[in-house]
Tab-separated table of C-alpha atoms in Angstrom:
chain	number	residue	atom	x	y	z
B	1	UNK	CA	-23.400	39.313	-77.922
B	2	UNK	CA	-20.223	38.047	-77.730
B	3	UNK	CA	-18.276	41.653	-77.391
B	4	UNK	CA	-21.053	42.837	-74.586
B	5	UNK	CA	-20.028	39.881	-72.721
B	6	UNK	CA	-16.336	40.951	-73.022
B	7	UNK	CA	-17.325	44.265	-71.849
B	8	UNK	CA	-19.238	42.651	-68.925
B	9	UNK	CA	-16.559	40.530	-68.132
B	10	UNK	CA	-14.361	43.771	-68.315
B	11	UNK	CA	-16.432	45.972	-65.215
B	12	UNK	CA	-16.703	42.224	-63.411
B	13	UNK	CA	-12.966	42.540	-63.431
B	14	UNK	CA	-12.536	45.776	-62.286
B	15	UNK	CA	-15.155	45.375	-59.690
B	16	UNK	CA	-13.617	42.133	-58.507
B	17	UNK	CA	-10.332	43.980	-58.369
B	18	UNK	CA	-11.857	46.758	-56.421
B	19	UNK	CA	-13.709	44.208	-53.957
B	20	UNK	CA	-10.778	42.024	-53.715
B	21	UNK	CA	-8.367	45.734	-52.776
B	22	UNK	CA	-11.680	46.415	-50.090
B	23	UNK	CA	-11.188	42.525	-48.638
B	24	UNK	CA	-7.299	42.733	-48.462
B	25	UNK	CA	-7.468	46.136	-47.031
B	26	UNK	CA	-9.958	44.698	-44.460
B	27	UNK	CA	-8.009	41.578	-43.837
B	28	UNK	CA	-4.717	43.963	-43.194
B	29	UNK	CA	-6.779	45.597	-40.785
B	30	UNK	CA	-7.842	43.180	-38.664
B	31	UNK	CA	-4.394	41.423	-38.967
B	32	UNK	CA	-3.043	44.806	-37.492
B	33	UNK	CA	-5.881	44.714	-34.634
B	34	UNK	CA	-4.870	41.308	-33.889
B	35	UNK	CA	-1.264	42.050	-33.783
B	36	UNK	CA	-2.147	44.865	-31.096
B	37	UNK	CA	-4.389	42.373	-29.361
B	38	UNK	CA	-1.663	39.858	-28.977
B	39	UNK	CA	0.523	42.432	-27.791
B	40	UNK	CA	-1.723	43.920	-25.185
B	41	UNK	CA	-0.752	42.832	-21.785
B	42	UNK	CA	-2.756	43.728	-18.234
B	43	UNK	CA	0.147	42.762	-15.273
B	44	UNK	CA	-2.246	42.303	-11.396
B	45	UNK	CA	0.187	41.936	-8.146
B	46	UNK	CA	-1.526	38.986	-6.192
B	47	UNK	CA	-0.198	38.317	-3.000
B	48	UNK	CA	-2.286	35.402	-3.052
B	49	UNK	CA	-4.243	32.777	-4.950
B	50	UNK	CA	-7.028	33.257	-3.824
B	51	UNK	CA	-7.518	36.795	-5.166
B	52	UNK	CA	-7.369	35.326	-9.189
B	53	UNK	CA	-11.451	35.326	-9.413
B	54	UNK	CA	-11.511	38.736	-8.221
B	55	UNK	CA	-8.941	40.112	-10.304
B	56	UNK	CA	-10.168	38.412	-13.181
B	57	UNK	CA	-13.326	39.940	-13.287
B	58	UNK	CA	-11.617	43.372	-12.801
B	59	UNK	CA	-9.758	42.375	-16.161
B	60	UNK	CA	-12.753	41.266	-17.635
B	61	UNK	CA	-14.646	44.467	-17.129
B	62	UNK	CA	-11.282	46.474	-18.720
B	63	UNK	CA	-10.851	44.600	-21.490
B	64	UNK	CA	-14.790	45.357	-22.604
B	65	UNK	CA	-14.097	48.867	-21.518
B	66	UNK	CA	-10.772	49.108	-23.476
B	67	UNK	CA	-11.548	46.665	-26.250
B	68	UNK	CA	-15.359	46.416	-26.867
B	69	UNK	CA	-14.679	42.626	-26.794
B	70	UNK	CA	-15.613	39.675	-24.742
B	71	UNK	CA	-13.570	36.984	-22.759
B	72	UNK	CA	-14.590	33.573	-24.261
B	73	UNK	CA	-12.093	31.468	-23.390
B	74	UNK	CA	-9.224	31.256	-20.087
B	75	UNK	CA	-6.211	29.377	-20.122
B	76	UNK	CA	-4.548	28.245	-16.936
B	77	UNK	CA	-1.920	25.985	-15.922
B	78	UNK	CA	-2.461	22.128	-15.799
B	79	UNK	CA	-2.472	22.210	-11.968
B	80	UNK	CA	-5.549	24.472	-12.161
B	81	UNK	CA	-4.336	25.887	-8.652
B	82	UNK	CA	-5.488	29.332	-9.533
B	83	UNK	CA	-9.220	28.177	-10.259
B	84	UNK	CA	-11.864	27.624	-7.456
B	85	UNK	CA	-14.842	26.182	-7.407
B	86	UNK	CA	-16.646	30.049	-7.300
B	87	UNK	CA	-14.442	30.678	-9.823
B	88	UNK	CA	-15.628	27.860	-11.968
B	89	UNK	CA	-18.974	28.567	-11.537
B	90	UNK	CA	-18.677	31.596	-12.405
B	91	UNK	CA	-16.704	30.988	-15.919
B	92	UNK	CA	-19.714	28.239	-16.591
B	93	UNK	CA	-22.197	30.765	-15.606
B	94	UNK	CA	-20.680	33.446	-18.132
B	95	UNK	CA	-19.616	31.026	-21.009
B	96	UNK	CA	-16.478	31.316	-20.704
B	97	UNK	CA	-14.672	28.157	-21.592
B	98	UNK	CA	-11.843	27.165	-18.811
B	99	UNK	CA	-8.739	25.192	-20.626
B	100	UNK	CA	-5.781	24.124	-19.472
B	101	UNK	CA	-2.502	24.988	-21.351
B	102	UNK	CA	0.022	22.730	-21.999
B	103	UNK	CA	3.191	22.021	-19.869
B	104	UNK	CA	5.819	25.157	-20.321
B	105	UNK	CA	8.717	26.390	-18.374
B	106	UNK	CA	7.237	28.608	-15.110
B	107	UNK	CA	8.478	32.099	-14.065
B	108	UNK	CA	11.558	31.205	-12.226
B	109	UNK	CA	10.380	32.407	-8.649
B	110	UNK	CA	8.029	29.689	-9.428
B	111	UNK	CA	10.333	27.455	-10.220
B	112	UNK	CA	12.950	28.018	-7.252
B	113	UNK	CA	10.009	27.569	-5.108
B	114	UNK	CA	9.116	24.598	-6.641
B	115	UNK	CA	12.807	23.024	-6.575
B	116	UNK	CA	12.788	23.953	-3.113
B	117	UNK	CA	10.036	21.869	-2.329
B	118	UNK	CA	11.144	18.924	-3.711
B	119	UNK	CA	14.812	19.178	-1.754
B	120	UNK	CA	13.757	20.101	1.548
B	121	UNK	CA	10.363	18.459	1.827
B	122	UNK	CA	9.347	15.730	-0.891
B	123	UNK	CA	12.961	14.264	-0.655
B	124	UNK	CA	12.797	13.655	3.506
B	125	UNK	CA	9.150	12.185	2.912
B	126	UNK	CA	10.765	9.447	0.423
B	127	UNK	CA	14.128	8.689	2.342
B	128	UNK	CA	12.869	9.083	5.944
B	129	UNK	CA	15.690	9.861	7.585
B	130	UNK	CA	17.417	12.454	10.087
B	131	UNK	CA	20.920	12.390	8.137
B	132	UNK	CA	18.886	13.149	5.148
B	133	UNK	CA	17.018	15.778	6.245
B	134	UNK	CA	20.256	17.121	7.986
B	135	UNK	CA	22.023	16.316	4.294
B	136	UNK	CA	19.622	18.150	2.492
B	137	UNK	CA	19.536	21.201	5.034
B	138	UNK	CA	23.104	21.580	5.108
B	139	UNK	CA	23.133	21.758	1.261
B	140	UNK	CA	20.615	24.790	1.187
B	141	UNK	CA	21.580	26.414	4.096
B	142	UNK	CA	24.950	25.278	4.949
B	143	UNK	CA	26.100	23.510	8.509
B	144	UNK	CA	25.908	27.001	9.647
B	145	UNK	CA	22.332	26.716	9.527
B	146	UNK	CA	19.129	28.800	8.514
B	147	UNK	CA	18.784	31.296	11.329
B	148	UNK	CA	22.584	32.523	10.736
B	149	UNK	CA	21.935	32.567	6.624
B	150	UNK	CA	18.811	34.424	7.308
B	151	UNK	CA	20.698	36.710	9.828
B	152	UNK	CA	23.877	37.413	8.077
B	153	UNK	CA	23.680	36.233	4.873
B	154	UNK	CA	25.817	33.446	2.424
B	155	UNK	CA	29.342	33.285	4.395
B	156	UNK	CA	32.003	30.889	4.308
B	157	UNK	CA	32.264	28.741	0.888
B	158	UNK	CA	29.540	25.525	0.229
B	159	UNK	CA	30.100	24.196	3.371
B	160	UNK	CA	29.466	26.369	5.876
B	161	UNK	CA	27.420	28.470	3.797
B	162	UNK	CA	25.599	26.613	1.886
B	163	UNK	CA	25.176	25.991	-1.931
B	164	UNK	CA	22.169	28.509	-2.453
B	165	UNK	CA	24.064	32.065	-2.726
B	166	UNK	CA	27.054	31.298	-4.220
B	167	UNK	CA	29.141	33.895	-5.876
B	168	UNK	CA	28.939	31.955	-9.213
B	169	UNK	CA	27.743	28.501	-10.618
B	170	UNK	CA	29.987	25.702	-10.035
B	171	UNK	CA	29.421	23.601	-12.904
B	172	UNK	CA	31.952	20.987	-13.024
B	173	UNK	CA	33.108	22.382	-16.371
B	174	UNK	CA	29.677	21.208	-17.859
B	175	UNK	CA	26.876	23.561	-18.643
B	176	UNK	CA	23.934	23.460	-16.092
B	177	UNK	CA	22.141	20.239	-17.172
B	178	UNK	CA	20.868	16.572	-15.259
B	179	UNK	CA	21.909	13.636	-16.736
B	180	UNK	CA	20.405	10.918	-18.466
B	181	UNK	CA	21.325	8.468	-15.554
B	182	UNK	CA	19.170	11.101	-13.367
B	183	UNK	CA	16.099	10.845	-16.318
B	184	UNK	CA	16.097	7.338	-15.757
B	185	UNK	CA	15.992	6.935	-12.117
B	186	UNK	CA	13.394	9.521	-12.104
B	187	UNK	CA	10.904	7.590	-13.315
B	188	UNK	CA	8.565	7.226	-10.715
B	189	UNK	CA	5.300	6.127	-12.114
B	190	UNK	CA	5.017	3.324	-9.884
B	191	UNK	CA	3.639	6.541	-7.344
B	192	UNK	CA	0.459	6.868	-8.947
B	193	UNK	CA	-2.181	5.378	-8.233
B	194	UNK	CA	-4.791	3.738	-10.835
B	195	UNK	CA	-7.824	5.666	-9.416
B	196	UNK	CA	-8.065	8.949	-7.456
B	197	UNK	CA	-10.271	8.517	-3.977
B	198	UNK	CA	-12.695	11.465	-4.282
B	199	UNK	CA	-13.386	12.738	-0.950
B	200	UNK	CA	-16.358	14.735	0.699
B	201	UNK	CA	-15.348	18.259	1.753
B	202	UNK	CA	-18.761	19.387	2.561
B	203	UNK	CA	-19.018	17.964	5.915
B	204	UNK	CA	-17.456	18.402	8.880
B	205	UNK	CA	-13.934	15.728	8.929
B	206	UNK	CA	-13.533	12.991	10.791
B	207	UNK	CA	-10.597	11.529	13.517
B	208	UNK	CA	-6.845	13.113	12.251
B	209	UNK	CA	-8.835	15.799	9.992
B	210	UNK	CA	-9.906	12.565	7.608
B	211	UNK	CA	-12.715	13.478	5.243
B	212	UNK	CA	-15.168	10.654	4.234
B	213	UNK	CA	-14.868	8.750	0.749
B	214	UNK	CA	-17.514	10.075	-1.846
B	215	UNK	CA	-16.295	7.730	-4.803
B	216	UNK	CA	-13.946	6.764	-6.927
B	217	UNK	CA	-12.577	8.474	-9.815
B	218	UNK	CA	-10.281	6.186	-12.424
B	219	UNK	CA	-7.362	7.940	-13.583
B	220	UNK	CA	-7.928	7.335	-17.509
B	221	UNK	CA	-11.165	9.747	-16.587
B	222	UNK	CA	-8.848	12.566	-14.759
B	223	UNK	CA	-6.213	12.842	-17.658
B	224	UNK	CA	-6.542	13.967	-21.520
B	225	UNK	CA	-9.230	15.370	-22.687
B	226	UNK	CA	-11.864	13.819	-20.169
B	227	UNK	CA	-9.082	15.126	-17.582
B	228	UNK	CA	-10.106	18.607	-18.466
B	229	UNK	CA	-13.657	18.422	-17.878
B	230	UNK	CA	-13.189	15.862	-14.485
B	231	UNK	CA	-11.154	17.769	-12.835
B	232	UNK	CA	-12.992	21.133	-13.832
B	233	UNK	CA	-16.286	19.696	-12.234
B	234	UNK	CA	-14.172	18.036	-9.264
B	235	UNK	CA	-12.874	21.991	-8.487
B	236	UNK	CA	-9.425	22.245	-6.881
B	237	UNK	CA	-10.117	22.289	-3.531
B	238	UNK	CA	-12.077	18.849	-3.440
B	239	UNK	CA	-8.792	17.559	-6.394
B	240	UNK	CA	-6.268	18.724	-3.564
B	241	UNK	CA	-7.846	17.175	-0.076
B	242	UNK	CA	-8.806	14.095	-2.059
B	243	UNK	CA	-5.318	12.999	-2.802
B	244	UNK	CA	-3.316	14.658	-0.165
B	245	UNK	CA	-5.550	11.571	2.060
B	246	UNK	CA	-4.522	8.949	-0.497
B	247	UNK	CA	-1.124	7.142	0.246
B	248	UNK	CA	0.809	7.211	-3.326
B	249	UNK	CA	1.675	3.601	-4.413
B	250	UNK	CA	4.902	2.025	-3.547
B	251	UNK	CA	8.518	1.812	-5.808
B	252	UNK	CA	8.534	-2.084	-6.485
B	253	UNK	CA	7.953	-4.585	-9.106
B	254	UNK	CA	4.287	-5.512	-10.258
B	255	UNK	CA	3.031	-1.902	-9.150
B	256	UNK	CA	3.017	-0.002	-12.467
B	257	UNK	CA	-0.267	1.777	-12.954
B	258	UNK	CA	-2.527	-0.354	-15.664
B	259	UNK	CA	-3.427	2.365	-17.093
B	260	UNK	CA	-0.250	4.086	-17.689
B	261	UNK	CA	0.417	0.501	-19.657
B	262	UNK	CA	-2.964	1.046	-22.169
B	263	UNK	CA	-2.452	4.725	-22.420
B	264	UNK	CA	-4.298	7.133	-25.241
B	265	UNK	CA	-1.832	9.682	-26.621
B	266	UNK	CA	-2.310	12.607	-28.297
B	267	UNK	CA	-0.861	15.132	-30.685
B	268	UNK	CA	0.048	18.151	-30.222
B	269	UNK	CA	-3.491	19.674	-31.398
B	270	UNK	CA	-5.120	17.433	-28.870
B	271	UNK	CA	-6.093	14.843	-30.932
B	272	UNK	CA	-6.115	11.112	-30.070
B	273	UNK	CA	-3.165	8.838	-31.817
B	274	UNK	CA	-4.653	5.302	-32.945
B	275	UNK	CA	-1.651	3.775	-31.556
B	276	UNK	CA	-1.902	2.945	-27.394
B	277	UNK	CA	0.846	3.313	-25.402
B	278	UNK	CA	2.951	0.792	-23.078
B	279	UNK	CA	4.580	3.248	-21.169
B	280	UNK	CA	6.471	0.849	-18.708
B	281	UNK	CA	8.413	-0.655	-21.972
B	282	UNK	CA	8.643	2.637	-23.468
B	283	UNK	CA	10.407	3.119	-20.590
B	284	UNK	CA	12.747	0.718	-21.055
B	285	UNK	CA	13.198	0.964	-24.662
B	286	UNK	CA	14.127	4.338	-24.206
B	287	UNK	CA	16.744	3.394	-21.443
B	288	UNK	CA	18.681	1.197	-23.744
B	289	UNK	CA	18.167	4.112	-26.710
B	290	UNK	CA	19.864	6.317	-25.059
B	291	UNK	CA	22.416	3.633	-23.652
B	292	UNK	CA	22.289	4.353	-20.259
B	293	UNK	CA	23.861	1.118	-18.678
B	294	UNK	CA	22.113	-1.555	-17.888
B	295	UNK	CA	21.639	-2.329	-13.775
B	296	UNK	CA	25.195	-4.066	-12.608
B	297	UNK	CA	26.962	-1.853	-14.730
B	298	UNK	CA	25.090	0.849	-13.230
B	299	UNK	CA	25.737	-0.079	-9.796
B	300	UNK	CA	29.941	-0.450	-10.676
B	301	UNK	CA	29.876	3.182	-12.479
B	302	UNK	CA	28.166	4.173	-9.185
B	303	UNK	CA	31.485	2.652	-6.834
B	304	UNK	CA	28.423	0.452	-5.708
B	305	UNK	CA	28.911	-3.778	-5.652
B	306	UNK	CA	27.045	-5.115	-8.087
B	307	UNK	CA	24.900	-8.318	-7.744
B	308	UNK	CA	26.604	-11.749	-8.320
B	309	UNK	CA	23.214	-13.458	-8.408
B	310	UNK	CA	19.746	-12.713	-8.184
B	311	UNK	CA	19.113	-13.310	-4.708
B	312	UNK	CA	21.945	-10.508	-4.343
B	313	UNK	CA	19.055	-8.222	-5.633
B	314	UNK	CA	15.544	-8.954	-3.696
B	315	UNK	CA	14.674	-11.963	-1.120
B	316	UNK	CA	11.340	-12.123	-3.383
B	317	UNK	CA	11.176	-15.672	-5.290
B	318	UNK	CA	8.447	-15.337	-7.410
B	319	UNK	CA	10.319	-11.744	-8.137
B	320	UNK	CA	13.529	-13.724	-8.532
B	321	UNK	CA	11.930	-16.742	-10.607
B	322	UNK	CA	10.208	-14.374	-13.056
B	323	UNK	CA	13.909	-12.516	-13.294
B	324	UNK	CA	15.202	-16.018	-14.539
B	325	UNK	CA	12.620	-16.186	-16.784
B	326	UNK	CA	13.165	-13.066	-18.154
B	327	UNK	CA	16.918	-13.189	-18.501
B	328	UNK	CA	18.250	-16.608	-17.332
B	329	UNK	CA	20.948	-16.534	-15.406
B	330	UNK	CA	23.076	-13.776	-17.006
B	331	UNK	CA	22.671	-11.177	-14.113
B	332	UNK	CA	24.297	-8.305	-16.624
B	333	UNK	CA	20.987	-8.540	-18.850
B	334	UNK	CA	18.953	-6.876	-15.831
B	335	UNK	CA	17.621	-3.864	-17.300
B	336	UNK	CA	17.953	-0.403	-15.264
B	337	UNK	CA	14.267	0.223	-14.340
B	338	UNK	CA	13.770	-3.221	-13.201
B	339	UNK	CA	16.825	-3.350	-11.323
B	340	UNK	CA	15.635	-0.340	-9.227
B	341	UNK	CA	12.033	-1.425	-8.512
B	342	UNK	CA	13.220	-5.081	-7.608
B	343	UNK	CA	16.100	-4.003	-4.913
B	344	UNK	CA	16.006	-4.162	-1.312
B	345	UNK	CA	15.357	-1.478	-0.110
B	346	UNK	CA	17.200	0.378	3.200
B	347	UNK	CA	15.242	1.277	5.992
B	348	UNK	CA	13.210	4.701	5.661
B	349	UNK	CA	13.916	4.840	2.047
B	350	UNK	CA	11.099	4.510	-0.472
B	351	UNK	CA	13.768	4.054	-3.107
B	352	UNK	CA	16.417	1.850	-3.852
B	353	UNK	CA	20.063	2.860	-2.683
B	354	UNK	CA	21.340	2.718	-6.905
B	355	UNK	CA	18.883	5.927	-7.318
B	356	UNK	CA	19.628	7.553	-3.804
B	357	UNK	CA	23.045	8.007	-5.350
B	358	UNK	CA	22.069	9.652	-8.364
B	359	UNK	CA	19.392	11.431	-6.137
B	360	UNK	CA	22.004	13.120	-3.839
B	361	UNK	CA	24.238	14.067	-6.812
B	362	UNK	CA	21.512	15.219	-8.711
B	363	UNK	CA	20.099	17.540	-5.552
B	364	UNK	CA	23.512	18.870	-5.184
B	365	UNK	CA	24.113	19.489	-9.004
B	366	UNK	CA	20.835	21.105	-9.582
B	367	UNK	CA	21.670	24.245	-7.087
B	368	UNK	CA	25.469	24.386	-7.245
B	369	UNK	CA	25.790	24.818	-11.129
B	370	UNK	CA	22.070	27.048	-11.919
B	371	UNK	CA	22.924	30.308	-12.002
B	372	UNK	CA	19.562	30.935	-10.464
B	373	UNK	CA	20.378	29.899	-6.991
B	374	UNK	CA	24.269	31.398	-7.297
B	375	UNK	CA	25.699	34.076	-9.533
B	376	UNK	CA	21.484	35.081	-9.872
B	377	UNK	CA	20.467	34.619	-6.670
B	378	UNK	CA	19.101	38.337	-5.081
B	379	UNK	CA	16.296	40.425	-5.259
B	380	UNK	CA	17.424	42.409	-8.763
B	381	UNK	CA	16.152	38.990	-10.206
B	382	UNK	CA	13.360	37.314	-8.435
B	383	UNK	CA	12.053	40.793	-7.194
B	384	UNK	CA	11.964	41.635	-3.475
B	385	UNK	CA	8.628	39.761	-2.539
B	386	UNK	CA	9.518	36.725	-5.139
B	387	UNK	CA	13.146	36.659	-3.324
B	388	UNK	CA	10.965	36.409	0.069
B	389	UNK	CA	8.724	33.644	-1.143
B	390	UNK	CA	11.546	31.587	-2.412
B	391	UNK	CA	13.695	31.998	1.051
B	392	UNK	CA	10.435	31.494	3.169
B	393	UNK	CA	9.097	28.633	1.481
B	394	UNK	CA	10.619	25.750	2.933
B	395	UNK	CA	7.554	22.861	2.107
B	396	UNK	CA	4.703	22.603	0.396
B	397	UNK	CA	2.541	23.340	3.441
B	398	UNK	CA	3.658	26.707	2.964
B	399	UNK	CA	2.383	26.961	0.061
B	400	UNK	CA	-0.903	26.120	1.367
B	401	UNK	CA	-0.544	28.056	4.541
B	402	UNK	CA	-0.010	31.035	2.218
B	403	UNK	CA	-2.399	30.795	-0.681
B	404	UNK	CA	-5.145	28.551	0.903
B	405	UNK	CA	-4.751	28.698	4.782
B	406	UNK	CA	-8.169	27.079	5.253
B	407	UNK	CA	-6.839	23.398	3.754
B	408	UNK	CA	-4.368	22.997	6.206
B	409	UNK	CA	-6.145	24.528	8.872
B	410	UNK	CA	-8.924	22.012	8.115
B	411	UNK	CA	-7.458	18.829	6.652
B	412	UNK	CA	-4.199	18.505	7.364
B	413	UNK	CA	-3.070	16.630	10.093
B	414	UNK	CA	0.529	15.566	9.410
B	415	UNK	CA	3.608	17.344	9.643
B	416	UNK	CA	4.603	17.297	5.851
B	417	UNK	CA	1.912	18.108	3.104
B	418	UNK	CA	3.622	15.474	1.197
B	419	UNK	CA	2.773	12.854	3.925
B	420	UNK	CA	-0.890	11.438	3.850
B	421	UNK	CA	-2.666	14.104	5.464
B	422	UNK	CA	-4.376	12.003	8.095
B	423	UNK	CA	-0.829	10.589	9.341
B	424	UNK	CA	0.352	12.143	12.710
B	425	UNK	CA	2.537	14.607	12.972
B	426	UNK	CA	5.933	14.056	13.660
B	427	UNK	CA	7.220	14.279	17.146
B	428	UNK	CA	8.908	16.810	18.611
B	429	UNK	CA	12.866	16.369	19.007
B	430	UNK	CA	14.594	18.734	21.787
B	431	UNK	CA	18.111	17.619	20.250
B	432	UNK	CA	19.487	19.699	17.351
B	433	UNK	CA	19.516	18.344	14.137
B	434	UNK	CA	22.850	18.001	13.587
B	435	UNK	CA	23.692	16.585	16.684
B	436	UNK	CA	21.271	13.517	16.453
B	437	UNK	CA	22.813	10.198	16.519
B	438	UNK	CA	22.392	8.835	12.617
B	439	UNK	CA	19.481	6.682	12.988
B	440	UNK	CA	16.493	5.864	10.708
C-alpha cells in the first residue's frame, strides 16, 4: 500500500510539474500581452474639447477591432474639462466607469497656457490695478508691446522685449525653482468657499447672463471620493457656470473654510486616514518647519517696515485683541500666515502688500529662468498649433471661447472669466495702457 502510494505520489508530481510548466507558461503569456497592452498607444489631434466624446468612441470601436477587448474604465484629469454631460451619459449608459486620476505634471503647452493665465488674467483680477496690468504686460510682452512681438518677434533684451523669448534662462545662478517664501504666501485657501452654489442651466438666464440658484452643494460632498461621483452627476458644464457666478471668499482673518479645518485624508490608494486634518495649523506648522521667517522678519527681509505694534498691522480690535491673546505683546511672535490675512490691505488688492512682493518676484522668476518660455520657447517644442495656443491665449475666457464658445456666449457677462460672471464688464479706456496716470 504504502509503495503504490509512493508511486501515486510520483505521477502527482510529475503532473503537478507539468500543470504548474502549463500555468507559468500561461502566466508569461499574458504578462507579455499585458506588456504590449501597456505599450499600445492611439494619439487623436483635437482642435477642441468638445470633440473628446466623439473621438472616444472612434477609439473605442478600434481597440475592440484591434484588441477583441472592452473599455471598462476612463481616466481623466481632476478638472474633468474633457467630459460632458453626453459624454457622461454615455460612459453610464455603456458601463464604463469614469475616474479621475490623480494630480501629475501636464504636457507643457498645457502648462504655458496655464501659467499664462494666471499672469495676465487671474493676477489683474486679485490686484485691480492699471500699473499691474501694465506690470504684468510689459513682463510678457515687453514695453514694446504685443502687436510689435507678434509682428516682429522678441527684440531688444527683457525690457523692451519682454521676458517670454529670451535667448536663454536667466536664472540668477539658481536652478529654475520658487521659493519657500513664495509656497507660503501662496496659500490661498481662504478663496474657497465652504459650499458650491449649484446653478440651473436649463433655463433661459436672467439680468447680466445670471442663472437661477438650484441648491447648494457642501464642499466635503464635491471632494474625495464623494467628489468623484458629485461632480460626475453635476457634469462640467453645470460645475463651471455654477462657480464662475459665485464670488470666491475674501484673504482675511476668520475666513478659513470649516471644512478645510475637519478635513478626511487619504492615502495614496484612496483610502480614508483615521486621523482628520487641521489644515489652517498644518499650515502653520509647516511654515515654522521649514523656517520660513516669521511676519516682521518677513517684512525687513522684504526692505518692507515692519510693525512696531499691532495696530501697525490691521485697524480691527477684536482682530488686534485676539492677536494679544495669542502672542501678548511681542509683535516678532506673529506667525507668517496670520500676518498676511490680518494686514491692511491697499486699494484694488485682494492681498496684502508682504505677498504682492513675493508675487511680483515670483511672476518675474517663473518666466525669466524656465527654459520653457526662453532658450525653449518656438515651435520645434510646443509644436506649431501648441506654439499658437500658448501666444493666443491671453485669459481664461479664451479658453472658453475656444473649447466651449457657448458658456461665454451664454453666461458670461464680465470682462474677465476670473471675475464673477454676472459683474459688468469693464469699461472701455481710449488712453493707452501705458500712458494712464497710475491710479487704482
Amino acid at each position: 500500500m504504502q509503495k503504490e502510494e509512493e508511486e501515486d505520489g510520483k505521477r502527482g508530481g510529475i503532473g503537478n510539474d507539468n500543470n504548474r510548466d502549463k500555468r507559468e507558461k500561461k502566466k508569461n503569456k499574458d504578462e507579455e500581452r499585458e506588456r504590449g497592452l501597456g505599450m499600445a498607444q492611439y494619439a487623436y489631434l483635437m482642435h477642441h474639447k468638445s470633440e473628446t466624446f466623439d473621438k472616444f468612441k472612434e477609439f473605442r470601436v478600434e481597440v475592440k477591432k484591434q484588441l477583441g477587448l472592452s473599455i471598462k474604465a476612463l481616466q481623466s484629469g481632476r478638472g474633468v474639462e474633457y467630459l460632458s454631460d453626453v459624454f457622461l451619459g454615455y460612459l453610464i449608459e455603456n458601463e464604463i466607469l469614469s475616474q479621475l486620476t490623480a494630480l501629475s505634471t501636464p504636457k507643457q503647452n498645457c502648462v504655458a497656457e496655464r501659467r499664462n493665465l494666471t499672469l495676465l488674467d487671474m493676477c489683474v483680477e486679485l490686484l485691480k490695478t492699471d500699473m499691474l496690468l501694465a506690470g504684468m504686460r510689459a513682463n510678457w510682452y515687453g514695453l514694446l508691446g504685443k502687436k510689435f512681438k507678434d509682428t516682429f518677434g522678441h527684440v531688444g533684451g527683457s525690457s523692451l522685449g519682454g521676458l517670454v523669448g529670451l535667448r536663454k534662462p536667466v536664472n540668477h545662478a539658481v536652478p529654475y525653482s520658487l521659493t519657500e517664501e513664495f509656497t507660503s504666501v501662496y496659500q490661498l485657501h481662504q478663496l474657497l468657499p465652504d459650499s458650491i452654489h449649484l446653478r440651473n442651466i436649463n433655463v433661459a438666464p436672467g439680468p447680466s447672463k445670471f442663472p437661477p440658484l438650484l441648491e447648494e452643494v457642501p464642499m466635503p460632498e464635491s471632494i474625495g471620493h464623494k467628489g468623484e461621483n458629485t461632480l460626475s452627476q453635476i457634469g462640467f458644464t453645470r460645475q463651471l457656470v455654477s462657480m464662475g457666478h459665485q464670488a470666491c471668499g475674501a484673504l482675511e482673518l476668520w475666513n478659513y473654510p470649516s471644512w478645510l479645518r475637519d478635513l478626511v485624508a487619504q492615502d495614496v490608494d484612496g483610502k480614508d486616514r483615521p486621523d482628520h486634518v487641521d489644515l489652517a495649523a498644518l499650515e502653520i506648522y509647516r511654515d515654522r518647519e521649514r523656517k520660513v521667517a516669521r511676519y516682521n522678519q518677513f517684512r525687513r527681509a522684504l526692505l518692507l517696515i515692519p510693525i512696531s505694534k499691532w495696530e501697525d498691522l490691521t485697524e480691527d480690535k477684536n482682530a488686534i485683541e485676539v492677536l494679544k491673546d495669542v502672542y501678548g505683546d511681542d509683535v516678532e511672535e506673529l506667525d507668517l500666515m496670520v500676518g498676511l490675512m490680518a494686514e491692511k490691505k491697499i486699494k484694488g488688492f485682494a492681498i496684502s502688500e508682504t505677498a504682492f512682493i513675493v508675487f511680483l518676484l515670483m511672476a518675474t522668476r517663473r518666466l525669466e529662468a524656465d527654459r520653457f518660455f526662453t532658450s525653449d520657447f518656438n515651435e520645434e517644442t510646443y509644436t506649431k498649433k501648441g506654439f499658437e495656443w500658448v501666444n493666443t491665449t491671453e485669459s481664461l475666457k479664451d479658453v472658453l471661447d475656444r473649447h466651449y464658445p457657448e458658456i461665454p456666449k451664454k453666461w458670461i457677462n464680465s470682462t474677465s472669466a476670473f471675475s464673477v460672471w454676472d459683474s459688468p464688464p469693464n469699461a472701455p479706456n481710449p488712453i493707452p495702457l501705458y500712458l494712464r496716470f497710475p491710479t487704482s
